[in-house]
């Protein structure tokens, strides 16, 4: 069976990476993870990759004098693999237009709100859930979208919503949202794989 070849980029826990690894364990799932790259040497997700027998690389952004140098090494590392899709999964670096341009329509990201609401520069992690609670929203959720230079503005692949409950805290809301991210990311990868692998 033809499978979409993935790279997964992480910065931390890697629970979204784990969801993708677990989905790929099903031989009928139309994708496989070729490599994992972390910009943080201490990312727990690196252990998840190694435990799954997946090539794991560290490209530590702190080592490079500029974003351009960091992205050049990141690009070189990715080019060791014959990839179809780069999945940002808790990857906390903003990628520049030059890098994105080399991987046009090949970079996915997960965002913990129903974009276009509560997205954009500075809207990541807890800041998103805080803003949703402060705005008194009745629902939030997870968005999987293509990455373009304009942060969080790329085409949406799919979304999964959750209710915002009375008395929700950042912790309770983020736990409910990330649970849906773990379902949405594999679903989005499968959707793209079906569209791209079945094309004549
Ligand atoms: C996810 O909620 C993602 O939306 C945000 O950071 C979290 C990453 O979690 N960017 P993990 O590293 O995949 O566990």
Tab-separated table of N, CA and C in Angstrom, residues 4-6 16 19-20 23-24 29-32 84-89 105-111 142-147 155-160 179-197:
chain	number	residue	atom	x	y	z
A	4	UNK	N	1.884	7.948	2.650
A	4	UNK	CA	2.424	9.303	2.697
A	4	UNK	C	3.604	9.283	3.672
A	5	UNK	N	4.715	9.848	3.265
A	5	UNK	CA	5.924	9.838	4.113
A	5	UNK	C	6.005	11.144	4.906
A	6	UNK	N	6.012	10.989	6.233
A	6	UNK	CA	5.904	12.143	7.134
A	6	UNK	C	7.208	12.430	7.872
A	16	UNK	N	0.997	14.751	20.526
A	16	UNK	CA	0.432	14.709	19.165
A	16	UNK	C	1.272	13.781	18.288
A	19	UNK	N	0.172	10.349	19.013
A	19	UNK	CA	-1.114	10.031	18.359
A	19	UNK	C	-0.878	9.663	16.894
A	20	UNK	N	0.050	10.365	16.249
A	20	UNK	CA	0.359	10.073	14.840
A	20	UNK	C	1.079	8.722	14.736
A	23	UNK	N	-1.451	5.988	15.178
A	23	UNK	CA	-2.308	5.826	13.990
A	23	UNK	C	-1.547	5.073	12.899
A	24	UNK	N	-0.271	5.402	12.747
A	24	UNK	CA	0.553	4.766	11.693
A	24	UNK	C	0.817	3.297	11.991
A	29	UNK	N	-3.343	2.387	7.705
A	29	UNK	CA	-3.275	3.864	7.769
A	29	UNK	C	-2.345	4.334	6.658
A	30	UNK	N	-2.749	5.311	5.838
A	30	UNK	CA	-2.003	5.654	4.612
A	30	UNK	C	-0.811	6.590	4.815
A	31	UNK	N	-0.096	6.409	5.932
A	31	UNK	CA	1.079	7.272	6.164
A	31	UNK	C	2.047	6.576	7.105
A	32	UNK	N	3.312	7.006	7.041
A	32	UNK	CA	4.294	6.485	8.003
A	32	UNK	C	5.260	7.608	8.372
A	84	UNK	N	6.722	13.567	2.033
A	84	UNK	CA	5.521	14.136	1.390
A	84	UNK	C	4.901	15.238	2.243
A	85	UNK	N	5.089	15.135	3.570
A	85	UNK	CA	4.374	16.059	4.462
A	85	UNK	C	5.196	16.277	5.733
A	86	UNK	N	5.267	17.536	6.171
A	86	UNK	CA	5.926	17.886	7.427
A	86	UNK	C	4.826	18.256	8.420
A	87	UNK	N	4.768	17.534	9.537
A	87	UNK	CA	3.707	17.772	10.530
A	87	UNK	C	4.302	18.487	11.743
A	88	UNK	N	3.917	19.743	11.940
A	88	UNK	CA	4.343	20.468	13.147
A	88	UNK	C	3.419	20.021	14.277
A	89	UNK	N	4.003	19.475	15.331
A	89	UNK	CA	3.188	18.918	16.419
A	89	UNK	C	3.738	19.449	17.739
A	105	UNK	N	2.524	23.918	0.596
A	105	UNK	CA	1.433	22.938	0.725
A	105	UNK	C	1.892	21.595	1.272
A	106	UNK	N	3.018	21.596	1.992
A	106	UNK	CA	3.510	20.334	2.556
A	106	UNK	C	3.762	20.436	4.053
A	107	UNK	N	3.306	21.539	4.674
A	107	UNK	CA	3.512	21.691	6.115
A	107	UNK	C	2.154	21.826	6.800
A	108	UNK	N	1.898	20.928	7.758
A	108	UNK	CA	0.663	20.975	8.547
A	108	UNK	C	0.994	21.452	9.961
A	109	UNK	N	0.012	22.028	10.629
A	109	UNK	CA	0.182	22.410	12.034
A	109	UNK	C	-1.121	22.149	12.777
A	110	UNK	N	-0.977	21.924	14.069
A	110	UNK	CA	-2.159	21.812	14.922
A	110	UNK	C	-2.211	23.046	15.815
A	111	UNK	N	-3.416	23.610	15.939
A	111	UNK	CA	-3.590	24.792	16.789
A	111	UNK	C	-4.758	24.525	17.732
A	142	UNK	N	-9.918	22.106	18.228
A	142	UNK	CA	-8.611	21.905	17.599
A	142	UNK	C	-8.731	22.151	16.101
A	143	UNK	N	-7.703	22.776	15.540
A	143	UNK	CA	-7.654	23.026	14.089
A	143	UNK	C	-6.372	22.446	13.511
A	144	UNK	N	-6.503	21.685	12.450
A	144	UNK	CA	-5.329	21.240	11.691
A	144	UNK	C	-5.348	22.028	10.375
A	145	UNK	N	-4.243	22.730	10.114
A	145	UNK	CA	-4.223	23.626	8.947
A	145	UNK	C	-2.871	23.576	8.244
A	146	UNK	N	-2.865	23.952	6.971
A	146	UNK	CA	-1.610	24.104	6.262
A	146	UNK	C	-0.924	25.377	6.744
A	147	UNK	N	0.406	25.354	6.725
A	147	UNK	CA	1.195	26.492	7.210
A	147	UNK	C	1.583	27.391	6.029
A	155	UNK	N	-4.813	27.388	4.921
A	155	UNK	CA	-6.064	26.640	4.678
A	155	UNK	C	-6.309	25.587	5.753
A	156	UNK	N	-7.541	25.560	6.253
A	156	UNK	CA	-7.902	24.607	7.305
A	156	UNK	C	-8.211	23.250	6.683
A	157	UNK	N	-7.640	22.193	7.244
A	157	UNK	CA	-7.911	20.835	6.761
A	157	UNK	C	-9.102	20.245	7.501
A	158	UNK	N	-9.076	20.347	8.834
A	158	UNK	CA	-10.261	19.936	9.596
A	158	UNK	C	-10.199	20.493	11.014
A	159	UNK	N	-11.388	20.511	11.632
A	159	UNK	CA	-11.498	21.021	13.002
A	159	UNK	C	-12.372	20.068	13.808
A	160	UNK	N	-12.104	20.017	15.116
A	160	UNK	CA	-12.944	19.247	16.023
A	160	UNK	C	-13.231	20.146	17.205
A	179	UNK	N	-7.205	16.455	23.637
A	179	UNK	CA	-7.790	15.124	23.358
A	179	UNK	C	-8.334	15.088	21.916
A	180	UNK	N	-8.915	16.210	21.486
A	180	UNK	CA	-9.457	16.290	20.125
A	180	UNK	C	-8.347	16.484	19.094
A	181	UNK	N	-7.254	17.145	19.510
A	181	UNK	CA	-6.099	17.266	18.596
A	181	UNK	C	-5.572	15.884	18.234
A	182	UNK	N	-5.557	15.009	19.239
A	182	UNK	CA	-4.999	13.665	19.029
A	182	UNK	C	-5.838	12.847	18.067
A	183	UNK	N	-7.108	13.222	17.927
A	183	UNK	CA	-7.980	12.553	16.947
A	183	UNK	C	-7.885	13.270	15.595
A	184	UNK	N	-7.849	14.607	15.675
A	184	UNK	CA	-7.884	15.427	14.450
A	184	UNK	C	-6.636	15.259	13.593
A	185	UNK	N	-5.470	15.170	14.240
A	185	UNK	CA	-4.229	15.151	13.443
A	185	UNK	C	-4.160	13.896	12.544
A	186	UNK	N	-4.325	12.700	13.110
A	186	UNK	CA	-4.330	11.522	12.220
A	186	UNK	C	-5.434	11.576	11.162
A	187	UNK	N	-6.603	12.104	11.552
A	187	UNK	CA	-7.707	12.216	10.584
A	187	UNK	C	-7.308	13.124	9.420
A	188	UNK	N	-6.650	14.232	9.739
A	188	UNK	CA	-6.240	15.190	8.702
A	188	UNK	C	-5.185	14.571	7.790
A	189	UNK	N	-4.245	13.840	8.382
A	189	UNK	CA	-3.192	13.184	7.584
A	189	UNK	C	-3.822	12.161	6.631
A	190	UNK	N	-4.776	11.388	7.142
A	190	UNK	CA	-5.434	10.379	6.304
A	190	UNK	C	-6.211	11.039	5.166
A	191	UNK	N	-6.866	12.163	5.479
A	191	UNK	CA	-7.636	12.896	4.450
A	191	UNK	C	-6.717	13.365	3.331
A	192	UNK	N	-5.580	13.944	3.701
A	192	UNK	CA	-4.618	14.438	2.704
A	192	UNK	C	-4.009	13.271	1.925
A	193	UNK	N	-3.727	12.186	2.639
A	193	UNK	CA	-3.153	11.001	1.969
A	193	UNK	C	-4.119	10.478	0.918
A	194	UNK	N	-5.405	10.412	1.285
A	194	UNK	CA	-6.391	9.892	0.322
A	194	UNK	C	-6.422	10.789	-0.913
A	195	UNK	N	-6.392	12.102	-0.680
A	195	UNK	CA	-6.459	13.049	-1.812
A	195	UNK	C	-5.206	12.960	-2.685
A	196	UNK	N	-4.046	12.767	-2.070
A	196	UNK	CA	-2.790	12.865	-2.817
A	196	UNK	C	-2.322	11.534	-3.382
A	197	UNK	N	-2.668	10.462	-2.705
A	197	UNK	CA	-2.177	9.156	-3.181
A	197	UNK	C	-3.086	8.575	-4.253
